[in-house]
Coordinates of C-alpha atoms in Angstrom, one line a residue:
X126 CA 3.0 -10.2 -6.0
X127 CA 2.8 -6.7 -5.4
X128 CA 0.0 -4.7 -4.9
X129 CA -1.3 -0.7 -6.4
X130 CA -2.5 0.2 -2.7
X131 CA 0.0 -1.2 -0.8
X132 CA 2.9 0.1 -3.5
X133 CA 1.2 3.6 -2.9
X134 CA 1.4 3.1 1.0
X135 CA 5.4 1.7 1.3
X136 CA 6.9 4.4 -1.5
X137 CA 8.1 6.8 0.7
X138 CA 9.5 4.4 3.9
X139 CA 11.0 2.4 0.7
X140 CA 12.1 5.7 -1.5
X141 CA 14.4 6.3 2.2
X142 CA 15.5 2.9 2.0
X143 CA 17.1 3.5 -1.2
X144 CA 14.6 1.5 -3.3
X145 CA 13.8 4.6 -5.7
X146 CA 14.4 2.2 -8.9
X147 CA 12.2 -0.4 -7.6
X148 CA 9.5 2.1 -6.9
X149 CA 9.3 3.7 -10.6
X150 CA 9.5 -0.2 -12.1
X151 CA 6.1 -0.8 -10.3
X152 CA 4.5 2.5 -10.5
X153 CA 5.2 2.1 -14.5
X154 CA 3.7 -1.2 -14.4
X155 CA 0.4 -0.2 -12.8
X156 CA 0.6 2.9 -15.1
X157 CA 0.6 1.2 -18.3
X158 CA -2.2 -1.1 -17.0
X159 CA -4.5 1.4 -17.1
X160 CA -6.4 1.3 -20.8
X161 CA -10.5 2.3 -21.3
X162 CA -10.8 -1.5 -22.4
X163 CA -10.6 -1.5 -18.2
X164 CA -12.2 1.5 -17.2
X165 CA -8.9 3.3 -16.6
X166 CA -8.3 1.5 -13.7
X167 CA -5.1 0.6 -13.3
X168 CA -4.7 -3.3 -12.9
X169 CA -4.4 -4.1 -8.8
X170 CA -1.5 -6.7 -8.7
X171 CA 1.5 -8.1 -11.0
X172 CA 3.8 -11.1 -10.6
X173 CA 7.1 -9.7 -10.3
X174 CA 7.7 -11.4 -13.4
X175 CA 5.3 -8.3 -14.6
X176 CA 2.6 -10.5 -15.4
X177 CA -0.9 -9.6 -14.2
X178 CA -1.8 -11.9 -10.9
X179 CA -4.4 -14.2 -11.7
X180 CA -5.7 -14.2 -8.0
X181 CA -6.7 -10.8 -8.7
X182 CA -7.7 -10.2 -12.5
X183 CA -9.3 -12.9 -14.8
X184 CA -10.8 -10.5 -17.7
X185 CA -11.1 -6.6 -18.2
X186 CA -14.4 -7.1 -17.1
X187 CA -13.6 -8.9 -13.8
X188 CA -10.9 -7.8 -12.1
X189 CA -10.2 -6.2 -8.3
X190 CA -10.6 -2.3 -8.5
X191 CA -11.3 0.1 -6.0
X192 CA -11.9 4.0 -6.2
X193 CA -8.9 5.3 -4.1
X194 CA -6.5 3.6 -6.1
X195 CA -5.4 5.3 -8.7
X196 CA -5.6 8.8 -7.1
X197 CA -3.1 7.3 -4.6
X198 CA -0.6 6.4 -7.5
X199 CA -1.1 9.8 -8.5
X200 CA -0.5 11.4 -5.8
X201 CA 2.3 9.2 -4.7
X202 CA 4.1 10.0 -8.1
X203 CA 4.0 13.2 -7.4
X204 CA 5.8 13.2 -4.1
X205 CA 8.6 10.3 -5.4
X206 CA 9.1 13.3 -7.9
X207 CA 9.4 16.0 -4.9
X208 CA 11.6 13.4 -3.2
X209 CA 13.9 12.4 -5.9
X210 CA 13.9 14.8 -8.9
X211 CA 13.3 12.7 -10.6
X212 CA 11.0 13.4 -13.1
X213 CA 10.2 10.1 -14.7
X214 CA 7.8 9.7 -11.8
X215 CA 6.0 12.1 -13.7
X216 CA 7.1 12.1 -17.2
X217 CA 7.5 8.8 -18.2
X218 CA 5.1 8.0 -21.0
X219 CA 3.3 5.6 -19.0
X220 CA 2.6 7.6 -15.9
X221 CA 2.3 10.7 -17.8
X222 CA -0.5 9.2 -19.8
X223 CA -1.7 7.5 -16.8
X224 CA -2.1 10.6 -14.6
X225 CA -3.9 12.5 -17.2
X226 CA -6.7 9.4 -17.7
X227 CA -6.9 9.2 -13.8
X228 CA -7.7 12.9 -13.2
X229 CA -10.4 12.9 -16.3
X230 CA -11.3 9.9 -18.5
X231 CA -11.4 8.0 -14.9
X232 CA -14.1 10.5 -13.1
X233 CA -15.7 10.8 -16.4
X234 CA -16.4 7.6 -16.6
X235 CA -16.9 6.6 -12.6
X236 CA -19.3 9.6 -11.6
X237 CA -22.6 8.2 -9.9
X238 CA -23.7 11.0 -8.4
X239 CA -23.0 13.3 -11.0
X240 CA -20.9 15.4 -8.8
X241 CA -17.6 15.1 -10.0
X242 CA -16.6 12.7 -7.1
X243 CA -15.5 9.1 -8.6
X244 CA -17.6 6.0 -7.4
X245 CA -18.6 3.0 -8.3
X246 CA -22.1 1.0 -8.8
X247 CA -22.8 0.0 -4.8
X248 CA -22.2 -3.4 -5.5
X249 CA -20.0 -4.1 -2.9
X250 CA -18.2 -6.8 -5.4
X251 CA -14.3 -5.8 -5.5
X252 CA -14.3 -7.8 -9.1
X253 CA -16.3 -5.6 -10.4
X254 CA -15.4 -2.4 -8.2
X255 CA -15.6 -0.2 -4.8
X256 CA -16.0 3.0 -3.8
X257 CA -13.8 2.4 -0.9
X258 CA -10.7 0.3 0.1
X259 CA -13.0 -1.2 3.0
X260 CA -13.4 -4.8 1.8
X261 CA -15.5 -5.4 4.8
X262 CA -17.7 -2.9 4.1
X263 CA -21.5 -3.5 4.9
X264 CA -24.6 -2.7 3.2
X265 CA -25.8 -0.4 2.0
X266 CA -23.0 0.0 -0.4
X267 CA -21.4 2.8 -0.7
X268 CA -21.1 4.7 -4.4
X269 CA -19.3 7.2 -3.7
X270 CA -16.4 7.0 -0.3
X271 CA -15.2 9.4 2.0
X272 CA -11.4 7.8 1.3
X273 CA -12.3 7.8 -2.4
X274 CA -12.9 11.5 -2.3
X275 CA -10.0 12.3 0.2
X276 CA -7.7 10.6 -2.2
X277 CA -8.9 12.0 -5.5
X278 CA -9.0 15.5 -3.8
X279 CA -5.0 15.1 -2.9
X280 CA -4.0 14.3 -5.9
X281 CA -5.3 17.2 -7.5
X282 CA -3.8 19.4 -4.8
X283 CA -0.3 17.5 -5.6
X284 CA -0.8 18.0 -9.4
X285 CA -2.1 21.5 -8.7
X286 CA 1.3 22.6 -6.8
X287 CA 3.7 21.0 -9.6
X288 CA 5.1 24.2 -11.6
X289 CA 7.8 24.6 -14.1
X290 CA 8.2 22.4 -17.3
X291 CA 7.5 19.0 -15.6
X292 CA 3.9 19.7 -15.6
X293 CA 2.3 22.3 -18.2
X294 CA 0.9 25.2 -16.3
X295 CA -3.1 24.9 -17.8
X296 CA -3.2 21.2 -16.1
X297 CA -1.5 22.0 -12.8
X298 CA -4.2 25.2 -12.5
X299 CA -7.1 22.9 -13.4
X300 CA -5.9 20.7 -10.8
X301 CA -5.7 23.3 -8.0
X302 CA -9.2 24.6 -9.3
X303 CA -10.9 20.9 -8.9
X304 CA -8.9 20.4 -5.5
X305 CA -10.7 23.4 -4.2
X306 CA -14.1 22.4 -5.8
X307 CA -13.5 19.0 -3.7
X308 CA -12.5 20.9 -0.4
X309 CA -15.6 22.8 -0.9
X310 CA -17.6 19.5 -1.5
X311 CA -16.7 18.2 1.1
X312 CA -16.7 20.7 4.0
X313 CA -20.4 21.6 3.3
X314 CA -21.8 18.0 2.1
X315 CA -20.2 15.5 3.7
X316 CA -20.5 16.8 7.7
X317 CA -23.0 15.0 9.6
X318 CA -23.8 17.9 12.3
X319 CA -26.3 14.8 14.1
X320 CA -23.1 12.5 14.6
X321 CA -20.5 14.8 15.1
X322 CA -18.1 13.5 12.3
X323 CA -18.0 13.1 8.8
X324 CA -19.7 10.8 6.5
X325 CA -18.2 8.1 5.4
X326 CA -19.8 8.1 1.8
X327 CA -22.8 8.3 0.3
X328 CA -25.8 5.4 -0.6
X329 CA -28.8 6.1 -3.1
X330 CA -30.2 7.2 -0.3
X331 CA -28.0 9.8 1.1
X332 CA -24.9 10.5 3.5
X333 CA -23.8 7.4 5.4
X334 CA -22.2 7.3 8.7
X335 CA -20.9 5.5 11.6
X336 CA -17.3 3.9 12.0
X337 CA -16.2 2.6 9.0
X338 CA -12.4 2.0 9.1
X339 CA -10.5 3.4 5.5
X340 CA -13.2 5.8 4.9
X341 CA -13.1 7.2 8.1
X342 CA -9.3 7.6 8.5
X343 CA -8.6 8.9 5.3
X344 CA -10.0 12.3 5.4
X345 CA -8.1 12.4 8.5
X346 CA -4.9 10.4 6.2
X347 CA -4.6 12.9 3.1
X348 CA -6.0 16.3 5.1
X349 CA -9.0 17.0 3.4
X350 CA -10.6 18.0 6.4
X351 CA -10.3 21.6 7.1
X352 CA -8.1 22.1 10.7
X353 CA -11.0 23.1 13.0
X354 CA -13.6 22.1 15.4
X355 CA -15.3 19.4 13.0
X356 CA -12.0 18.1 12.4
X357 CA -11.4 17.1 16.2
X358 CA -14.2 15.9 16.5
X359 CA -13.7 13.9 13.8
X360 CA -10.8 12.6 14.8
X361 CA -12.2 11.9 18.1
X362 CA -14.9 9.8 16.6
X363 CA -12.0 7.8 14.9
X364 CA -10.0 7.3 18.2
X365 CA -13.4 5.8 19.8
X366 CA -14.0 3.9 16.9
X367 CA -10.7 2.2 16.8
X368 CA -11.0 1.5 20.8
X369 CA -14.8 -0.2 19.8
X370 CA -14.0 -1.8 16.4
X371 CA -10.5 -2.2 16.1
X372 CA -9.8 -3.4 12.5
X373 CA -8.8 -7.1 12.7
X374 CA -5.9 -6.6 10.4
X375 CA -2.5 -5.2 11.3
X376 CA -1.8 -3.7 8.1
X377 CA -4.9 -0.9 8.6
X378 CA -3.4 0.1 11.7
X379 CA -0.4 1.6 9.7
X380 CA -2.4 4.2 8.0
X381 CA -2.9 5.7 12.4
X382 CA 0.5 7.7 12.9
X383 CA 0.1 9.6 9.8
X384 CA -3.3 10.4 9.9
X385 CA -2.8 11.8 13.8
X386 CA 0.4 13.8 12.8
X387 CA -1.4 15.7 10.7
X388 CA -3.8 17.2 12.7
X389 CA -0.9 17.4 15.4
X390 CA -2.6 14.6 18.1
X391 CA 1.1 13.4 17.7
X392 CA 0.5 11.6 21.3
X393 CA -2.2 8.9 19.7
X394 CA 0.2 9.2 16.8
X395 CA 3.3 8.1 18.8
X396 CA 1.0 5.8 20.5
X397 CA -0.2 3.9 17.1
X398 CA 3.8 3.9 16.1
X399 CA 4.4 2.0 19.1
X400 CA 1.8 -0.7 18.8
X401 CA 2.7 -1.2 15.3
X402 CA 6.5 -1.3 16.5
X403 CA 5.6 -3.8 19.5
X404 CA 3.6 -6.1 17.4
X405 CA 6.7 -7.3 15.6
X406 CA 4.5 -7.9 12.6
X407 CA 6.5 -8.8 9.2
X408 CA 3.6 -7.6 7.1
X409 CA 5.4 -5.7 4.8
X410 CA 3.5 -2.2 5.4
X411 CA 4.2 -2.7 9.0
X412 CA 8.2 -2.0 8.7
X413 CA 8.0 0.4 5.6
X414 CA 6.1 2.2 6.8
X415 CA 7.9 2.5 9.9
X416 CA 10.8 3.9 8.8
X417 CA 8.6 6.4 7.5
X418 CA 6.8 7.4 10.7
X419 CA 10.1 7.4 12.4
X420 CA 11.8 9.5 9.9
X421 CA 10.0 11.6 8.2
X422 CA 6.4 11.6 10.6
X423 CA 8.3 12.2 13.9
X424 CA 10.2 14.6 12.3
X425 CA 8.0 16.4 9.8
X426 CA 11.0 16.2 7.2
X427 CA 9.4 17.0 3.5
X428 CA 10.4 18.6 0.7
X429 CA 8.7 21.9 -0.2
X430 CA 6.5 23.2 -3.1
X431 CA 10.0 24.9 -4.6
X432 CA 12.8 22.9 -5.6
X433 CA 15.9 23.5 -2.9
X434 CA 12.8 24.2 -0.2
X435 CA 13.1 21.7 2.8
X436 CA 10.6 21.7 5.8
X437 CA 11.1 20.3 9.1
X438 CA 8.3 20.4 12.4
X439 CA 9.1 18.3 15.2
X440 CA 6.4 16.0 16.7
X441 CA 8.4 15.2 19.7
X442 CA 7.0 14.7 23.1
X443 CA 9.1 16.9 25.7
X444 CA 12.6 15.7 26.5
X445 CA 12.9 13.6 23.7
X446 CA 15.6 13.8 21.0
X447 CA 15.7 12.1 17.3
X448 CA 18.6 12.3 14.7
X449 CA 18.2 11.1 11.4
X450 CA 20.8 11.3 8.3
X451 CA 21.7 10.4 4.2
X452 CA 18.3 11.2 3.9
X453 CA 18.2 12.0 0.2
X454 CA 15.4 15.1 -0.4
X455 CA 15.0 16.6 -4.0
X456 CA 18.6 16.0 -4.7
X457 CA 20.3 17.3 -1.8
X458 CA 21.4 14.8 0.8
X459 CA 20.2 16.1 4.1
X460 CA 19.9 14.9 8.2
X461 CA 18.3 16.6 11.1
X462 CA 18.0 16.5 15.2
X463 CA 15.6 17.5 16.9
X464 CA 15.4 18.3 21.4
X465 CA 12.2 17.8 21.8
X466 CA 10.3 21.3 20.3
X467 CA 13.0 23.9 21.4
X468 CA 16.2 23.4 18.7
X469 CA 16.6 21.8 15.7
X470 CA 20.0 20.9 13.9
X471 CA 19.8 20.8 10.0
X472 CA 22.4 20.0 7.8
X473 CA 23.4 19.1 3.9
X474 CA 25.8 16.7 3.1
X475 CA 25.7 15.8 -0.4
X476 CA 24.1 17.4 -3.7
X477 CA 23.3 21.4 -4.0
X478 CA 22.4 23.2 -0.9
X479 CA 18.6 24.4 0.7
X480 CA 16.5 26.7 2.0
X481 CA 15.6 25.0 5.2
X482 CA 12.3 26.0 6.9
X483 CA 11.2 25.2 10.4
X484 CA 7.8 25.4 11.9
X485 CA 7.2 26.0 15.9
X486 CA 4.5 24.9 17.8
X487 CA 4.0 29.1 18.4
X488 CA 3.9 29.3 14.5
X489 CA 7.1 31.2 13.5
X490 CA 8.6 29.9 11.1
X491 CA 12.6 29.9 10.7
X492 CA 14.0 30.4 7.1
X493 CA 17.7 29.6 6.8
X494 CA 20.0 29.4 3.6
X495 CA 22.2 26.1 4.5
X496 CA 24.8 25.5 2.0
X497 CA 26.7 21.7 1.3
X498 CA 28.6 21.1 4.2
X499 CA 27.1 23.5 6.5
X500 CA 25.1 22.3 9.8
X501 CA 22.4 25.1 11.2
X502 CA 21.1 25.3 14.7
X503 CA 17.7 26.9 15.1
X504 CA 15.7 27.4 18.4
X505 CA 12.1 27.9 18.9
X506 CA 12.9 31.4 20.4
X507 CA 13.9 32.8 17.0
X508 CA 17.5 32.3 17.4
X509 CA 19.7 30.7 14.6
X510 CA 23.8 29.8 14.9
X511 CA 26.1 28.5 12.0
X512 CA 27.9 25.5 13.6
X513 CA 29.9 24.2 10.5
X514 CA 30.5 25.9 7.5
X515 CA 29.8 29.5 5.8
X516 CA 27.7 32.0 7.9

């Protein structure tokens, strides 16, 4: 079978495997499973005959759904569209109908609280649906998440920075209004100044904390937290959490690197990476997402907001060195080294050229034209030398 959350979690460790078609086949699928008859919710998991898996959905009225769901496959569309160019992650009729419901009918039809934030009834019963991807989750139930807001609120900062005809301009600025609603939301609701973290949802009865695995790590995960003090301490409340109540499945550790790189503790990333890596686990999320770390976490390699735009920030310790290469980025076909922080090598070997942009840890930011064929070396002194190709 295959699964929305963990087809939202492998797409970008799979889209650099070369597995772009198999990624829009599912992402169509749970697209065109989404219907009011079920809420909007997109069904959770096919055959890969395509037929709905009976494990997991017996009627539209009883069937697994959870809250971060389909903002994930939102989201995730989104950036197999920044990866690929290929815009039928966005404007195939199925998904394109799909990520219209999720960003309205859906939170229309899921609001609890009234605030705009998508939950569910508190029952704690995945059949008949979750506010968060924690199936462990104790009582009091939670009706509205901390990773069911995290993930809602990134996918409409994704939809909001989607410009030009792939996206009509009225819905991408209604999306970047409602992402800033949610950032607002959440920075003055959802901090607990008593614990010293944020909450992990919310009960009939008010803010909930304490650890709570996914809805603790995904504000940290998709960057909803603003980068300050109440972020660290956040994050430190997640380290010590994970050291007390480590989650008992290996799959939830893989969420760890990418949720530390953000915020730039790229030590206890590197240090999650390496547990993941030692624990030889064939748990599909475990080598997908692997690739990813290595590739595109250790590296900071994304595509930028603007077609040709290609970011890099290395997350190195000091005297290391990675080199990747054929990675395919918004058409181009791009690979990279970096030496620890001090120089970068970026080059383009296949499709149209880029505007390359690297970040230092000192926050200048180099900007270099790099055409087809050309390979660029950029220090973290300023300085910038043509090694192959035009100057």
């Amino acid at each position: 079978m295959f699964y929305s959350r963990d087809l939202a979690h492998q797409m970008l460790g799979a889209h650099l495997l070369g597995l772009d078609a198999e990624n829009l086949s599912m992402l169509r699928h749970f697209a065109g499973s989404s219907n009011g008859d079920r809420g909007w919710y997109p069904l959770w998991a096919f055959e890969f005959d395509g037929t709905p898996a009976a494990i997991d959905y017996h009627s539209d009225d009883d069937f697994v759904r959870e809250v971060p769901a389909p903002f994930e496959l939102v989201e995730k569309a989104v950036e197999q569209y920044r990866w690929t160019a290929d815009d039928r992650f966005l404007l195939a009729p199925e998904i394109a109908a799909f990520v219209r419901n999720a960003m309205t009918s859906f939170v229309d039809a899921h609001d609890p609280l009234g605030t705009g934030v998508a939950g569910e009834g508190g029952s704690g019963d995945i059949f008949r649906g979750t506010a968060t991807y924690n199936e462990v989750e104790r009582p009091p139930h939670l009706l509205v998440a901390a990773d069911g807001i995290a993930s809602q609120w990134a996918a409409h900062l994704a939809l909001g920075s989607v410009t030009g005809t792939v996206l009509d301009e009225e819905f991408a600025a209604w999306n970047r209004e409602r992402a800033e609603q949610l950032d607002e939301h959440f920075s003055t609701s959802w901090w607990l100044p008593g614990d010293q973290h944020y909450a992990a949802g919310f009960t009939a009865d008010g803010p909930a904390g304490g650890f709570r695995l996914e809805s603790t790590w995904f504000p940290a995960l998709k960057g909803i937290m603003r980068d300050d003090q109440r972020s660290s301490a956040h994050l430190g409340f997640l380290r010590s959490g994970l050291a007390a109540t480590p989650p008992s499945n290996i799959e939830a550790f893989t969420y760890l690197p990418e949720a530390f790189f953000r915020y730039g503790w790229d030590e206890e990333a590197l240090r999650w990476m390496r547990y993941l890596a030692g624990s030889r686990a064939d748990y599909p999320e475990v080598p997908f997402t692997h690739v990813a770390h290595v590739a595109v976490g250790l590296t900071g390699l994304e595509p930028g907001a603007r077609e040709g735009v290609v970011h890099t920030r290395s997350h190195l310790p000091a005297g290391e060195w990675i080199e990747v290469g054929e990675v395919p980025v918004g058409g181009s076909v791009v690979g990279l080294r970096h030496e620890a922080r001090e120089a970068t090598e970026f080059q383009v070997t296949g499709g149209p050229g880029v505007t390359w942009t690297s970040t230092w840890d000192n926050g200048h930011v180099t900007t270099v034209d790099v055409p087809n064929g050309s390979r660029v070396r950029a220090g973290a002194d300023g300085s910038v030398v043509v090694l192959r190709g035009q100057r």
